[in-house]
Amino acid sequence: MPSASQKWFFTLLSIFLLASTHLWSGCSDAPSNEVTIEERDGVTYVTNTGTRVWDDHDAAPIQFTLEQSFGAENEPEEAMLATVRGIVVDADGIVYVLDEGNNRLIAFNPDGSLLWSVGRAGEGPGEFNGAFGMVSDGDSTIYISNQRSTRIDAWSTDGTFIESVNLSEMELMGTIASYVDGMLVLSGWAQGGLQRFHFVDPTRWTHERTVDIDIGLELHDRFYVNVETFPYEDGFWLGHIDTYQIGYYTPDGTLQKRIERPVFNDDLVGGVMARDERSWTIYSNVSAPRVLSDGSLIVTSSWPANVSNPVQHFEQSRSPDAPETIWASALDLFTPEGHFRGRLQWEDSGGRSSIPGLGRLHTTGPNGALYTSTTSPFPHVRRYAVTIE
């Protein structure tokens, strides 16, 4: 029989093993049987099969704390927002907002106070009409897709209009999606079922190259999807539509890394082309990841919870008796290596590409802050501190 000291040893060993099991279950990395990593042809493929959902949002290892709001509810009028189409944050924490609804470019101080507001409706220099998409060169210039993606405007970060360039001069049409390696990246028309991205040098206003990327949709020529991108280091992240894939690409469009969650693909609904082939509707969306200060990735997705037949639903949506679409949404957390940690999910988010309580995710800023936009209770921009355990 074991001695008394041996019994104590085995008891302590059992307690240690039990504690170690609990610590492993809460580890930031996904269990090894839920992640597969393969290297093929110079590309890293990370496949996640985990299905962890954090039902108690307040106890999840990722938390968002509202630090500041930008935009007025009633006054001053110059600080009131209508339709936010882009957010840029500089190294000093100044927030630049493209407000398509009011045809303005607005800057806010880090404390939320108005810095300046410029622009008005029109087609002349410094005027806006159908502005959609905005990026910064990381220094002192902001670029905006204007005049319904037919023109690029350059503004100084002090609110001074610099110049406009008509894309027709380069025989292009597209919406600014990103700024990578000194180049503006425009999301252009599809060609042969592939999404085209045009790289433009803004120092000379020359079209340097076009990159075709397969985003998993059978797009007709002359249609395009403004696929979300997020610049990171020397390349950019790209989201998809009806397949849970996010890819990291070099400036020349070469895929370097792909993160997948195939267990979620059945929930996503693809795009639908009208029978007359004159219109196109996208139902689902997987965002490009936002990279936080510790390298963690957060990815949002949305899909129609009550649509089983997208073709039939699309045809019905043209009638006044069409059923209202119920949008579900989720926010997923990944480690810097692309391992899925878990998900926050909402069965009725109230709108596509919107996360309840947070709004629509746009960009990150100094100290890893996350910037979002929302229309509730009035249109405004928010800055959140993000903490991860």
Coordinates of C-alpha atoms in Angstrom, one line a residue:
M1 CA 0.0 0.0 0.0
P2 CA 1.2 3.6 -0.7
S3 CA 2.5 5.5 2.3
A4 CA 0.8 8.6 3.6
S5 CA 3.4 10.8 1.8
Q6 CA 2.8 8.9 -1.4
K7 CA -1.0 9.5 -1.1
W8 CA -0.4 13.2 -0.7
F9 CA 1.9 13.2 -3.7
F10 CA -0.7 11.5 -6.0
T11 CA -3.4 13.9 -4.7
L12 CA -1.4 16.9 -5.5
L13 CA -0.5 15.5 -8.9
S14 CA -4.2 15.0 -9.7
I15 CA -5.0 18.6 -8.7
F16 CA -2.1 19.8 -10.9
L17 CA -3.3 17.8 -13.9
L18 CA -6.8 19.0 -13.5
A19 CA -5.7 22.6 -13.2
S20 CA -3.5 22.1 -16.3
T21 CA -6.5 20.8 -18.2
H22 CA -8.6 23.9 -17.4
L23 CA -5.7 26.2 -18.3
W24 CA -5.3 24.4 -21.7
S25 CA -9.1 24.7 -22.4
G26 CA -8.8 28.5 -22.0
C27 CA -5.6 28.8 -24.0
S28 CA -5.6 31.5 -26.7
D29 CA -4.6 29.0 -29.4
A30 CA -7.2 26.7 -30.8
P31 CA -6.7 23.0 -30.0
S32 CA -4.4 21.3 -32.5
N33 CA -7.2 19.1 -33.8
E34 CA -9.2 22.1 -34.9
V35 CA -6.4 23.7 -37.0
T36 CA -4.7 22.4 -40.1
I37 CA -1.7 24.3 -41.6
E38 CA -0.4 23.4 -45.0
E39 CA 2.3 24.9 -47.2
R40 CA 1.5 24.6 -50.9
D41 CA 3.3 26.4 -53.7
G42 CA 4.6 29.1 -51.4
V43 CA 1.1 29.7 -49.8
T44 CA 0.2 29.0 -46.2
Y45 CA -3.3 27.6 -45.9
V46 CA -4.8 27.7 -42.4
T47 CA -8.0 25.6 -42.1
N48 CA -10.1 26.0 -38.9
T49 CA -12.8 23.5 -38.0
G50 CA -13.6 24.9 -34.5
T51 CA -17.1 26.0 -33.8
R52 CA -16.7 27.8 -30.4
V53 CA -19.4 30.4 -29.8
W54 CA -19.2 32.7 -26.8
D55 CA -22.9 32.9 -25.8
D56 CA -22.1 35.2 -22.8
H57 CA -20.7 38.2 -24.6
D58 CA -19.7 39.9 -21.4
A59 CA -17.5 37.0 -20.4
A60 CA -15.8 36.6 -23.9
P61 CA -12.0 37.0 -24.0
I62 CA -12.4 40.0 -26.4
Q63 CA -14.0 43.1 -25.0
F64 CA -14.7 46.6 -26.5
T65 CA -14.8 49.7 -24.4
L66 CA -16.2 52.9 -25.9
E67 CA -13.7 55.7 -25.5
Q68 CA -15.0 58.5 -27.8
S69 CA -17.8 59.4 -30.2
F70 CA -17.4 61.7 -33.2
G71 CA -20.3 63.5 -34.8
A72 CA -23.1 65.7 -33.5
E73 CA -26.8 64.9 -33.0
N74 CA -28.1 68.4 -33.4
E75 CA -25.3 71.0 -33.4
P76 CA -23.0 72.2 -34.6
E77 CA -24.4 71.5 -38.1
E78 CA -20.9 71.1 -39.6
A79 CA -20.3 68.2 -37.3
M80 CA -23.5 66.3 -38.1
L81 CA -23.1 63.1 -40.1
A82 CA -25.5 61.4 -42.5
T83 CA -23.9 58.5 -44.4
V84 CA -20.3 57.5 -43.5
R85 CA -18.5 56.0 -46.4
G86 CA -14.9 56.1 -45.1
I87 CA -12.8 56.7 -42.0
V88 CA -9.1 57.5 -41.9
V89 CA -7.2 58.0 -38.7
D90 CA -3.7 59.6 -38.6
A91 CA -0.8 59.0 -36.2
D92 CA -2.0 61.8 -33.9
G93 CA -5.5 60.2 -33.6
I94 CA -7.2 62.8 -35.8
V95 CA -10.3 61.2 -37.4
Y96 CA -11.2 62.0 -41.0
V97 CA -14.7 61.1 -42.1
L98 CA -16.1 60.9 -45.6
D99 CA -19.8 61.8 -45.3
E100 CA -21.5 61.0 -48.6
G101 CA -24.9 62.0 -47.3
N102 CA -23.8 65.6 -46.6
N103 CA -21.2 65.7 -49.4
R104 CA -18.5 66.6 -47.0
L105 CA -15.1 65.7 -45.7
I106 CA -14.9 66.3 -41.9
A107 CA -12.0 66.1 -39.4
F108 CA -12.4 65.6 -35.7
N109 CA -9.9 66.0 -32.9
P110 CA -9.1 62.9 -30.8
D111 CA -11.4 64.4 -28.0
G112 CA -14.4 64.4 -30.5
S113 CA -14.4 68.1 -31.1
L114 CA -14.8 69.4 -34.7
L115 CA -11.5 70.3 -36.4
W116 CA -12.7 71.3 -39.8
S117 CA -15.5 70.6 -42.4
V118 CA -15.2 71.1 -46.1
G119 CA -17.1 70.3 -49.3
R120 CA -20.5 70.6 -50.8
A121 CA -22.6 69.0 -53.5
G122 CA -21.5 69.4 -57.1
E123 CA -19.0 68.3 -59.7
G124 CA -16.4 71.1 -59.4
P125 CA -13.1 71.1 -57.6
G126 CA -13.7 70.3 -53.9
E127 CA -17.3 69.2 -54.5
F128 CA -18.8 65.8 -54.0
N129 CA -21.3 63.6 -55.8
G130 CA -21.6 59.9 -55.0
A131 CA -18.3 59.8 -53.0
F132 CA -17.5 56.3 -51.9
G133 CA -14.2 55.1 -50.6
M134 CA -11.3 56.9 -48.9
V135 CA -7.7 56.1 -48.0
S136 CA -4.6 57.9 -46.7
D137 CA -1.0 57.7 -47.8
G138 CA -0.1 57.6 -44.1
D139 CA 1.4 61.0 -44.3
S140 CA -0.5 64.2 -45.3
T141 CA -2.7 63.3 -48.2
I142 CA -6.2 61.7 -48.4
Y143 CA -7.6 60.2 -51.6
I144 CA -11.3 59.9 -52.2
S145 CA -13.3 58.1 -54.9
N146 CA -15.7 60.8 -56.2
Q147 CA -18.3 61.4 -58.9
R148 CA -19.5 57.8 -58.7
S149 CA -16.1 56.3 -59.1
T150 CA -15.1 58.3 -62.2
R151 CA -12.8 60.7 -60.4
I152 CA -10.1 60.6 -57.6
D153 CA -9.8 63.7 -55.4
A154 CA -6.7 64.5 -53.4
W155 CA -7.0 66.5 -50.1
S156 CA -4.4 67.6 -47.6
T157 CA -5.0 66.6 -44.0
D158 CA -5.5 70.2 -43.1
G159 CA -8.6 70.3 -45.3
T160 CA -7.0 71.9 -48.4
F161 CA -8.2 70.6 -51.8
I162 CA -5.2 69.6 -53.9
E163 CA -6.3 68.2 -57.2
S164 CA -8.7 65.9 -59.1
V165 CA -7.9 63.3 -61.7
N166 CA -10.5 61.8 -64.0
L167 CA -10.1 58.0 -64.3
S168 CA -11.1 58.2 -67.9
E169 CA -7.7 59.7 -68.6
M170 CA -6.2 56.3 -67.6
E171 CA -9.1 54.4 -69.2
L172 CA -10.1 53.1 -65.8
M173 CA -13.2 53.0 -63.6
G174 CA -13.2 51.8 -60.0
T175 CA -13.6 52.6 -56.4
I176 CA -10.6 53.2 -54.0
A177 CA -10.2 50.1 -51.9
S178 CA -6.8 50.5 -50.3
Y179 CA -3.4 52.1 -50.3
V180 CA -0.6 49.6 -50.6
D181 CA 3.2 50.1 -51.1
G182 CA 2.7 53.7 -52.4
M183 CA -0.1 52.7 -54.7
L184 CA -3.8 53.4 -54.8
V185 CA -5.7 50.1 -55.2
L186 CA -9.0 50.5 -57.1
S187 CA -11.7 47.8 -57.2
G188 CA -12.7 47.7 -60.9
W189 CA -15.0 45.7 -63.2
A190 CA -15.0 42.0 -63.3
Q191 CA -13.4 40.3 -66.3
G192 CA -13.9 36.6 -67.1
G193 CA -15.4 36.0 -63.7
L194 CA -12.4 37.5 -61.8
Q195 CA -12.4 40.7 -59.7
R196 CA -10.0 43.2 -61.1
F197 CA -7.8 45.5 -59.0
H198 CA -6.1 48.4 -60.6
F199 CA -2.9 49.8 -59.1
V200 CA -2.4 53.6 -59.6
D201 CA 0.7 55.6 -58.8
P202 CA -0.7 58.9 -57.3
T203 CA 2.6 60.7 -57.6
R204 CA 2.5 60.5 -61.4
W205 CA -1.2 59.4 -61.9
T206 CA -0.3 56.5 -64.0
H207 CA -1.9 53.1 -64.2
E208 CA 0.9 50.7 -63.2
R209 CA -0.8 47.3 -63.3
T210 CA -4.0 45.3 -63.0
V211 CA -4.3 42.2 -60.8
D212 CA -7.1 39.7 -61.3
I213 CA -8.2 37.8 -58.1
D214 CA -10.7 35.0 -57.8
I215 CA -13.1 35.9 -55.1
G216 CA -15.3 32.8 -55.6
L217 CA -18.2 34.5 -57.6
E218 CA -19.3 33.9 -61.1
L219 CA -19.3 37.6 -62.0
H220 CA -20.5 38.7 -65.4
D221 CA -18.2 41.1 -67.2
R222 CA -18.8 44.8 -66.5
F223 CA -20.1 44.0 -63.0
Y224 CA -18.0 44.4 -59.9
V225 CA -18.1 43.9 -56.2
N226 CA -16.4 46.4 -53.9
V227 CA -14.6 43.6 -52.0
E228 CA -13.3 44.8 -48.7
T229 CA -9.6 45.1 -48.3
F230 CA -7.4 46.1 -45.3
P231 CA -3.8 47.2 -45.8
Y232 CA -1.3 45.6 -43.5
E233 CA 2.5 45.9 -43.6
D234 CA 3.5 45.6 -47.3
G235 CA 0.4 43.9 -48.6
F236 CA -3.3 43.7 -48.0
W237 CA -6.0 41.4 -46.6
L238 CA -9.0 40.6 -48.7
G239 CA -12.4 39.2 -47.7
H240 CA -14.7 37.0 -49.7
I241 CA -18.5 36.8 -50.3
D242 CA -20.1 33.3 -50.2
T243 CA -17.1 31.3 -48.8
Y244 CA -15.4 31.9 -45.5
Q245 CA -12.0 32.7 -46.7
I246 CA -9.7 35.6 -46.0
G247 CA -6.5 36.0 -47.9
Y248 CA -3.3 38.0 -47.5
Y249 CA -1.8 39.3 -50.8
T250 CA 1.5 40.9 -51.8
P251 CA 1.4 44.2 -53.7
D252 CA 1.6 42.3 -57.0
G253 CA -1.5 40.3 -56.1
T254 CA 0.3 37.1 -55.1
L255 CA -1.5 35.1 -52.4
Q256 CA 0.7 34.4 -49.4
K257 CA -1.7 33.2 -46.8
R258 CA -5.3 32.0 -46.7
I259 CA -7.4 31.4 -43.6
E260 CA -10.5 29.3 -43.9
R261 CA -13.5 28.2 -41.8
P262 CA -15.3 25.7 -44.1
V263 CA -17.7 24.7 -41.3
F264 CA -19.4 28.1 -41.8
N265 CA -19.8 27.9 -45.6
D266 CA -23.3 26.4 -45.5
D267 CA -24.6 29.6 -43.8
L268 CA -23.3 31.9 -46.5
V269 CA -25.4 32.8 -49.5
G270 CA -23.9 33.8 -52.8
G271 CA -24.7 36.6 -55.2
V272 CA -27.7 36.5 -57.5
M273 CA -28.0 37.9 -61.0
A274 CA -31.3 39.1 -62.2
R275 CA -32.9 37.2 -65.1
D276 CA -32.4 40.3 -67.3
E277 CA -28.7 40.3 -66.3
R278 CA -28.9 44.0 -65.5
S279 CA -28.6 43.9 -61.7
W280 CA -26.7 41.9 -59.1
T281 CA -27.4 41.4 -55.5
I282 CA -25.0 40.2 -52.8
Y283 CA -26.5 38.4 -49.8
S284 CA -23.5 37.3 -47.6
N285 CA -20.2 38.9 -46.8
V286 CA -17.0 38.0 -45.0
S287 CA -14.9 41.1 -44.2
A288 CA -11.2 41.6 -44.5
P289 CA -9.7 41.2 -41.1
R290 CA -8.9 44.2 -38.9
V291 CA -5.4 43.7 -37.3
L292 CA -5.2 44.7 -33.7
S293 CA -2.1 45.9 -31.8
D294 CA -1.1 42.4 -30.7
G295 CA -1.5 41.0 -34.2
S296 CA -4.9 39.3 -33.5
L297 CA -7.4 39.4 -36.3
I298 CA -11.1 40.2 -36.0
V299 CA -13.4 39.2 -38.9
T300 CA -17.0 40.1 -39.3
S301 CA -19.6 38.3 -41.4
S302 CA -23.2 38.6 -42.2
W303 CA -25.8 36.5 -43.9
P304 CA -29.6 36.3 -44.3
A305 CA -31.0 34.1 -41.6
N306 CA -34.4 33.6 -43.4
V307 CA -33.3 33.1 -47.0
S308 CA -33.0 29.5 -48.2
N309 CA -33.5 30.1 -51.9
P310 CA -31.7 33.3 -52.9
V311 CA -32.9 33.3 -56.5
Q312 CA -36.5 33.1 -55.4
H313 CA -36.0 35.7 -52.7
F314 CA -34.3 38.1 -55.2
E315 CA -37.3 37.8 -57.6
Q316 CA -39.8 38.4 -54.7
S317 CA -37.8 41.4 -53.4
R318 CA -39.0 43.3 -56.4
S319 CA -42.6 43.2 -55.3
P320 CA -44.1 45.4 -52.5
D321 CA -45.1 42.2 -50.6
A322 CA -41.5 40.9 -50.3
P323 CA -40.7 39.5 -46.9
E324 CA -38.2 41.5 -44.8
T325 CA -34.7 40.0 -44.7
I326 CA -33.5 39.1 -41.3
W327 CA -29.7 39.6 -41.1
A328 CA -27.5 37.5 -38.8
S329 CA -24.0 38.6 -38.1
A330 CA -20.9 37.4 -36.3
L331 CA -17.5 38.7 -35.1
D332 CA -14.7 36.1 -35.1
L333 CA -11.4 36.3 -33.2
F334 CA -8.2 34.7 -34.6
T335 CA -4.7 34.5 -33.3
P336 CA -2.0 36.3 -35.3
E337 CA -1.2 32.9 -36.9
G338 CA -4.8 32.6 -38.1
H339 CA -6.1 30.1 -35.5
F340 CA -9.8 30.5 -34.7
R341 CA -10.4 31.3 -31.0
G342 CA -14.1 31.9 -30.9
R343 CA -17.1 33.8 -32.1
L344 CA -19.7 36.4 -31.0
Q345 CA -22.9 35.9 -32.9
W346 CA -26.2 37.6 -33.3
E347 CA -29.3 36.0 -34.9
D348 CA -30.9 39.3 -35.8
S349 CA -28.3 42.1 -36.1
G350 CA -30.7 44.6 -37.5
G351 CA -28.8 45.1 -40.7
R352 CA -26.2 43.7 -43.1
S353 CA -22.5 44.2 -42.2
S354 CA -23.4 45.7 -38.8
I355 CA -22.4 44.4 -35.4
P356 CA -25.0 45.2 -32.6
G357 CA -23.5 47.6 -30.1
L358 CA -20.5 48.3 -32.3
G359 CA -21.8 49.2 -35.7
R360 CA -19.8 48.7 -38.9
L361 CA -16.1 48.1 -38.5
H362 CA -13.8 50.5 -40.5
T363 CA -10.2 50.8 -39.4
T364 CA -7.8 50.7 -36.5
G365 CA -5.7 53.6 -35.2
P366 CA -3.1 54.5 -32.7
N367 CA -2.7 52.2 -29.7
G368 CA -4.8 49.6 -31.5
A369 CA -8.1 51.5 -31.1
L370 CA -11.0 50.3 -33.3
Y371 CA -13.1 52.8 -35.3
T372 CA -16.7 52.0 -36.3
S373 CA -19.7 53.9 -37.6
T374 CA -23.3 53.5 -36.6
T375 CA -26.7 55.2 -37.3
S376 CA -28.1 54.5 -33.8
P377 CA -29.3 56.7 -32.1
F378 CA -27.9 59.1 -34.8
P379 CA -25.2 58.8 -37.4
H380 CA -21.8 59.0 -35.7
V381 CA -18.3 57.4 -35.5
R382 CA -17.0 55.6 -32.5
R383 CA -13.6 54.8 -31.1
Y384 CA -13.2 51.6 -29.0
A385 CA -10.4 50.3 -26.9
V386 CA -10.0 46.5 -27.5
T387 CA -8.8 44.2 -24.8
I388 CA -8.0 40.5 -25.4
E389 CA -7.3 37.9 -22.7

